[in-house]
Backbone as CSV, one residue per row, in Angstrom:
resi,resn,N_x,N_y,N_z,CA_x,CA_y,CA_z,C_x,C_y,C_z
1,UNK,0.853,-1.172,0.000,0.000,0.000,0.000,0.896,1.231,0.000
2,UNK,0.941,1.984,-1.083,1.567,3.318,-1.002,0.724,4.383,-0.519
3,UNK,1.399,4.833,0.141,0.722,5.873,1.423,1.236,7.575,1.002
4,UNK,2.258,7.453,0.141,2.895,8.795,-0.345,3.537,9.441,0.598
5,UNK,3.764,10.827,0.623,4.814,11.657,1.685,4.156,11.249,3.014
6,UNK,4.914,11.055,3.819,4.875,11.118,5.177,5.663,11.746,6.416
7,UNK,4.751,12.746,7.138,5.379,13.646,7.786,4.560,13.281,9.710
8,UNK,5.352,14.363,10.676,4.291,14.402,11.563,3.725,15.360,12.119
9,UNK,2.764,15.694,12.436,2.129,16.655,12.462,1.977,16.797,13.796
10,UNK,2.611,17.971,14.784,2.693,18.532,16.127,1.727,19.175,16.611
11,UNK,1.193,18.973,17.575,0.261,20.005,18.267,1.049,20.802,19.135
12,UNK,1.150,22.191,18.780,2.461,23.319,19.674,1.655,24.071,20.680
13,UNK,2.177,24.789,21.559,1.299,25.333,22.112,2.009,26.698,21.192
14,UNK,3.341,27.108,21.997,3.840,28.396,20.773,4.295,28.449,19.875
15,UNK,4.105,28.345,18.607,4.432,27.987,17.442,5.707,28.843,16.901
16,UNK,6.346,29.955,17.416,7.475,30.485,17.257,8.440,29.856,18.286
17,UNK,7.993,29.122,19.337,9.038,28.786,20.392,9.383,27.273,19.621
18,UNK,8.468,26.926,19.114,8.943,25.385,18.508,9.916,25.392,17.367
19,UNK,9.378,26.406,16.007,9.946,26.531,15.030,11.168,26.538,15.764
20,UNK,11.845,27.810,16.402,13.038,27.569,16.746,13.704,26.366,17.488
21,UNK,13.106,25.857,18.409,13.526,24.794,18.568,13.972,24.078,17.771
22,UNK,12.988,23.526,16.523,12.836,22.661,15.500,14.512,23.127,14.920
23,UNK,14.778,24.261,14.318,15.866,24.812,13.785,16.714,24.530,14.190
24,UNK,17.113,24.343,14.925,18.016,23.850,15.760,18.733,22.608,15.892
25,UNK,17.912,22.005,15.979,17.902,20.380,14.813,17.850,20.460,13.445
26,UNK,18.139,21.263,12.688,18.534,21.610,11.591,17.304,21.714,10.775
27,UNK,15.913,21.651,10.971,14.768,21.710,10.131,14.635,23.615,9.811
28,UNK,14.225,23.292,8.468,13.863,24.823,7.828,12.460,24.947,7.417
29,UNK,12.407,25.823,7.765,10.208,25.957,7.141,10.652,25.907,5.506
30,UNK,9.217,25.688,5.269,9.466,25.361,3.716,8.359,25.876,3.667
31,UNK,6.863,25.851,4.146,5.715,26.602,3.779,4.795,26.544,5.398
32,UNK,3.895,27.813,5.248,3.224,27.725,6.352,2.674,29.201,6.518
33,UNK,1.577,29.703,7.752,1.336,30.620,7.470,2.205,31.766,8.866
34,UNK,3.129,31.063,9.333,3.456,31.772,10.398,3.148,31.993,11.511
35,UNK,1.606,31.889,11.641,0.602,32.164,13.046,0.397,30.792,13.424
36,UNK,-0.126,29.762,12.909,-0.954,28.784,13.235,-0.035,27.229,12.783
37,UNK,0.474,27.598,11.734,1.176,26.012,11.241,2.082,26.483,10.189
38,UNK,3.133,25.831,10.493,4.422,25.825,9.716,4.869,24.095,9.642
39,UNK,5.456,24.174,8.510,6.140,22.699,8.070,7.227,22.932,7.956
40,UNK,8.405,22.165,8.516,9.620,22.367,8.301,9.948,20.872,7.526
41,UNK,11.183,20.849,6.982,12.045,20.101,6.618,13.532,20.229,6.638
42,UNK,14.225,18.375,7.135,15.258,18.210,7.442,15.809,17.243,6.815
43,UNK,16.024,17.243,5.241,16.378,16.414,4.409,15.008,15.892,4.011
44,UNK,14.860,14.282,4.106,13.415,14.028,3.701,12.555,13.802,4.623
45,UNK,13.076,14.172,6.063,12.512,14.640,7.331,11.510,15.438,7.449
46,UNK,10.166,15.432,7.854,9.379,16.785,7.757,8.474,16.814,8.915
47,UNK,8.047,17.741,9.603,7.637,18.071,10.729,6.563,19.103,10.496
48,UNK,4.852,18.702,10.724,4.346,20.431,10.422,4.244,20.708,12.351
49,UNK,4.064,22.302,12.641,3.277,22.563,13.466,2.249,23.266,13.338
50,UNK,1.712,22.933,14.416,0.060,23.184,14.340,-0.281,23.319,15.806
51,UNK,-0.348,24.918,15.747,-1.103,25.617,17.286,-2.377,25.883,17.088
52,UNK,-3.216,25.648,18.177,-4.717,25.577,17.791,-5.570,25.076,17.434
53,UNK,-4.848,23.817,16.767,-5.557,23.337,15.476,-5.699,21.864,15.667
54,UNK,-5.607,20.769,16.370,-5.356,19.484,17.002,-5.657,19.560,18.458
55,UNK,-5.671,18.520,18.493,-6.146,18.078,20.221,-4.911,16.975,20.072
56,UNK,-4.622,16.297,19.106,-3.335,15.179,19.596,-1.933,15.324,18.201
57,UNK,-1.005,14.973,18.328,-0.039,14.696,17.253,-0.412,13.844,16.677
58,UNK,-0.515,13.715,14.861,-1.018,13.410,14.502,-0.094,12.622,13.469
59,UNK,0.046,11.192,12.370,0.822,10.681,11.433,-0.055,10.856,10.644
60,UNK,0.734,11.375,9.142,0.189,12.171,8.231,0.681,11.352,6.999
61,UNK,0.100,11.192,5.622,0.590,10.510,4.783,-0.490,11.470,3.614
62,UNK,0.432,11.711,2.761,0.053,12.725,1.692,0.222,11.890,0.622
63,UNK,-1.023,10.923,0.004,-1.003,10.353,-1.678,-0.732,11.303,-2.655
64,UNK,0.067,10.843,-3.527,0.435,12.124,-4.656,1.954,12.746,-4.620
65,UNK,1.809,12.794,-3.484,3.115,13.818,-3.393,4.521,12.730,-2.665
66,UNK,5.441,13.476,-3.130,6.492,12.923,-2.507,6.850,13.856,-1.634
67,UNK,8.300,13.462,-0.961,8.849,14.037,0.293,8.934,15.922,-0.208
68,UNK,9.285,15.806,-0.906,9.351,17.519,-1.501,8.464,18.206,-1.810
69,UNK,7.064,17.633,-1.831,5.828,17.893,-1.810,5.295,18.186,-3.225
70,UNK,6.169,17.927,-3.951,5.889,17.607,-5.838,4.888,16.604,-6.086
71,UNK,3.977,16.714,-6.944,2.753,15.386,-7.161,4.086,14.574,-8.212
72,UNK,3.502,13.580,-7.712,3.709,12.274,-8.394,3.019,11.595,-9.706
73,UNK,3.561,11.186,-10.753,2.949,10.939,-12.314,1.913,9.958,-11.648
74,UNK,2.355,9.092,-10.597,1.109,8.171,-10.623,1.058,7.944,-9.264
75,UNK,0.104,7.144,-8.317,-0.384,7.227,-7.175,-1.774,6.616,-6.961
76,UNK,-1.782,6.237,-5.775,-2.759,5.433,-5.274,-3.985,6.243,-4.865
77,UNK,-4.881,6.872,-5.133,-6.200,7.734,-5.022,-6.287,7.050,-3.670
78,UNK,-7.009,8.310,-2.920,-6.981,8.487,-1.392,-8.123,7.133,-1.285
79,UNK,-9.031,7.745,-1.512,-10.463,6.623,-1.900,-9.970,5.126,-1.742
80,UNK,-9.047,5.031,-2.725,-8.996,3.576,-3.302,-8.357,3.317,-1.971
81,UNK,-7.017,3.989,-1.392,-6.879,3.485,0.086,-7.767,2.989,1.003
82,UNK,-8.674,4.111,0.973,-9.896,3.805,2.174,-10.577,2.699,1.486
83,UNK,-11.029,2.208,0.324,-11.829,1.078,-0.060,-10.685,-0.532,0.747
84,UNK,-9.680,-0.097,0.265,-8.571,-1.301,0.865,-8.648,-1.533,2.257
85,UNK,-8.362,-0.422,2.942,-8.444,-0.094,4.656,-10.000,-1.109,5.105
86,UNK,-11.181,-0.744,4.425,-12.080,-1.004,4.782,-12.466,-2.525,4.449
87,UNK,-11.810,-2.918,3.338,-12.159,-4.345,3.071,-11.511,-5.063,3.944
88,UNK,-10.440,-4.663,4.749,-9.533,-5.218,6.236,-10.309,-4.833,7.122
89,UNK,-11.628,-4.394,7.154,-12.043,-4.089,8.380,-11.750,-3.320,9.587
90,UNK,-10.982,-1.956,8.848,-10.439,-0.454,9.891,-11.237,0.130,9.930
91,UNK,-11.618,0.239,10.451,-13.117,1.702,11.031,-12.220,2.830,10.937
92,UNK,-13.456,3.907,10.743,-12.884,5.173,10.184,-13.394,5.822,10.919
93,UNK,-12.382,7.207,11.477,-13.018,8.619,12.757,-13.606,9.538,11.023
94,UNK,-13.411,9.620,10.286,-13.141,10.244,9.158,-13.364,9.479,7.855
95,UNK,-14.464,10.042,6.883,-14.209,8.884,5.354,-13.945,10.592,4.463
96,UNK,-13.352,10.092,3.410,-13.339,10.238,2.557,-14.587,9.972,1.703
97,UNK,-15.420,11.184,0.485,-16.404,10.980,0.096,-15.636,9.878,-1.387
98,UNK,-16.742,8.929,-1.256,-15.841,8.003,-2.049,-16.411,8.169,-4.124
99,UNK,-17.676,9.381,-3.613,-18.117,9.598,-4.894,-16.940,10.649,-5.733
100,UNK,-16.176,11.469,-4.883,-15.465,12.502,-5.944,-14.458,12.068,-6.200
101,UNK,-13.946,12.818,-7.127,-12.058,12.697,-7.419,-11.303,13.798,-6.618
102,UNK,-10.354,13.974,-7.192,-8.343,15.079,-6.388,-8.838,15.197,-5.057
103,UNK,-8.664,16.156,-4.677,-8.366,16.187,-2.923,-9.497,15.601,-1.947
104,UNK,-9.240,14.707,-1.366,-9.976,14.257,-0.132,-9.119,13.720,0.898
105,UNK,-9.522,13.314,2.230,-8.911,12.870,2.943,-9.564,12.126,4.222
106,UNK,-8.935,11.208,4.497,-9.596,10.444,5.762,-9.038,10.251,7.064
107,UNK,-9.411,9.630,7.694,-8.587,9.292,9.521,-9.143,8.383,10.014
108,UNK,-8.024,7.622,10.340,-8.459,5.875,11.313,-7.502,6.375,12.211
109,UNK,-7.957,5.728,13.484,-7.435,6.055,15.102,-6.753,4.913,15.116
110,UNK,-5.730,4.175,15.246,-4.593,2.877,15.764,-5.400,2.516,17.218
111,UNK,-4.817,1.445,17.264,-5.786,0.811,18.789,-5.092,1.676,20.324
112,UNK,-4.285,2.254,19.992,-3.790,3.355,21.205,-4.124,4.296,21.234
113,UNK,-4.938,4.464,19.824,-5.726,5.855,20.147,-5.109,7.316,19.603
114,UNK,-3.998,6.568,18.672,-3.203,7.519,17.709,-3.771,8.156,16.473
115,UNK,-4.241,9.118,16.036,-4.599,9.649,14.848,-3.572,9.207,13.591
116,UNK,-4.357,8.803,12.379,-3.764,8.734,11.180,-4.534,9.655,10.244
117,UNK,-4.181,10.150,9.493,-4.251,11.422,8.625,-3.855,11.180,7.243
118,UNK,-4.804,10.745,5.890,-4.301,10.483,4.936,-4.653,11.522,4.188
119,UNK,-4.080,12.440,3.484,-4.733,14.143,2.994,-4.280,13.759,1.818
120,UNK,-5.184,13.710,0.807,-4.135,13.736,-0.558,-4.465,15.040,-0.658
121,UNK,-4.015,16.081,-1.536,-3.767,17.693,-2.125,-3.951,17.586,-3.476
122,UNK,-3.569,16.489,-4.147,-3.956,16.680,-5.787,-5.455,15.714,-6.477
């Protein structure tokens, strides 16, 4: 199952006290809006934060795109994931509408109660 870019997604409380942190460990923002969530990257390392915006840290997997956040010629449609997920019998916090096409996205909780986050963008 190709799952595409995969990053993790932080719940911050100060989102300028982290970035720097983050920097520090050598990650550089690459896009974000400054106030609320920034994504850094550290090679093919990537980290977003997100103040405000989550209740838990979250594993994130972006169909389409690779680590550099470029779409990909070909790729596994978010949908068709969730049709797979579901024929294994994963319950979903989140579906994906399975009638449209390009961007949708879904979320299954792990049995610990971990958020998964599949966002495709294209």
């Amino acid at each position: 199952m190709e799952l595409g870019a995969f990053s993790i997604s932080l719940t911050v409380k100060d989102l300028a006290a982290s970035r720097q942190f983050y920097q520090k460990l050598g990650f550089q923002p690459t896009m974000g809006d400054g106030g609320n969530w920034q994504i850094l990257k550290n090679g093919p390392h990537i980290i977003g934060l997100f103040q405000g915006m989550f209740d838990k840290n979250i594993l994130t997997f972006n169909p389409g795109w690779n680590q550099d956040a470029q779409q990909q010629a070909s790729f596994t449609d978010v949908r068709e994931l969730q049709r797979q997920l579901k024929a294994q019998g994963v319950t979903f916090a989140q579906e994906a509408d399975g009638s449209t096409t390009g961007p949708a996205r879904f979320v299954v909780v792990v049995p610990d109660g971990n958020p998964i986050l599949v966002d495709q963008h294209v």
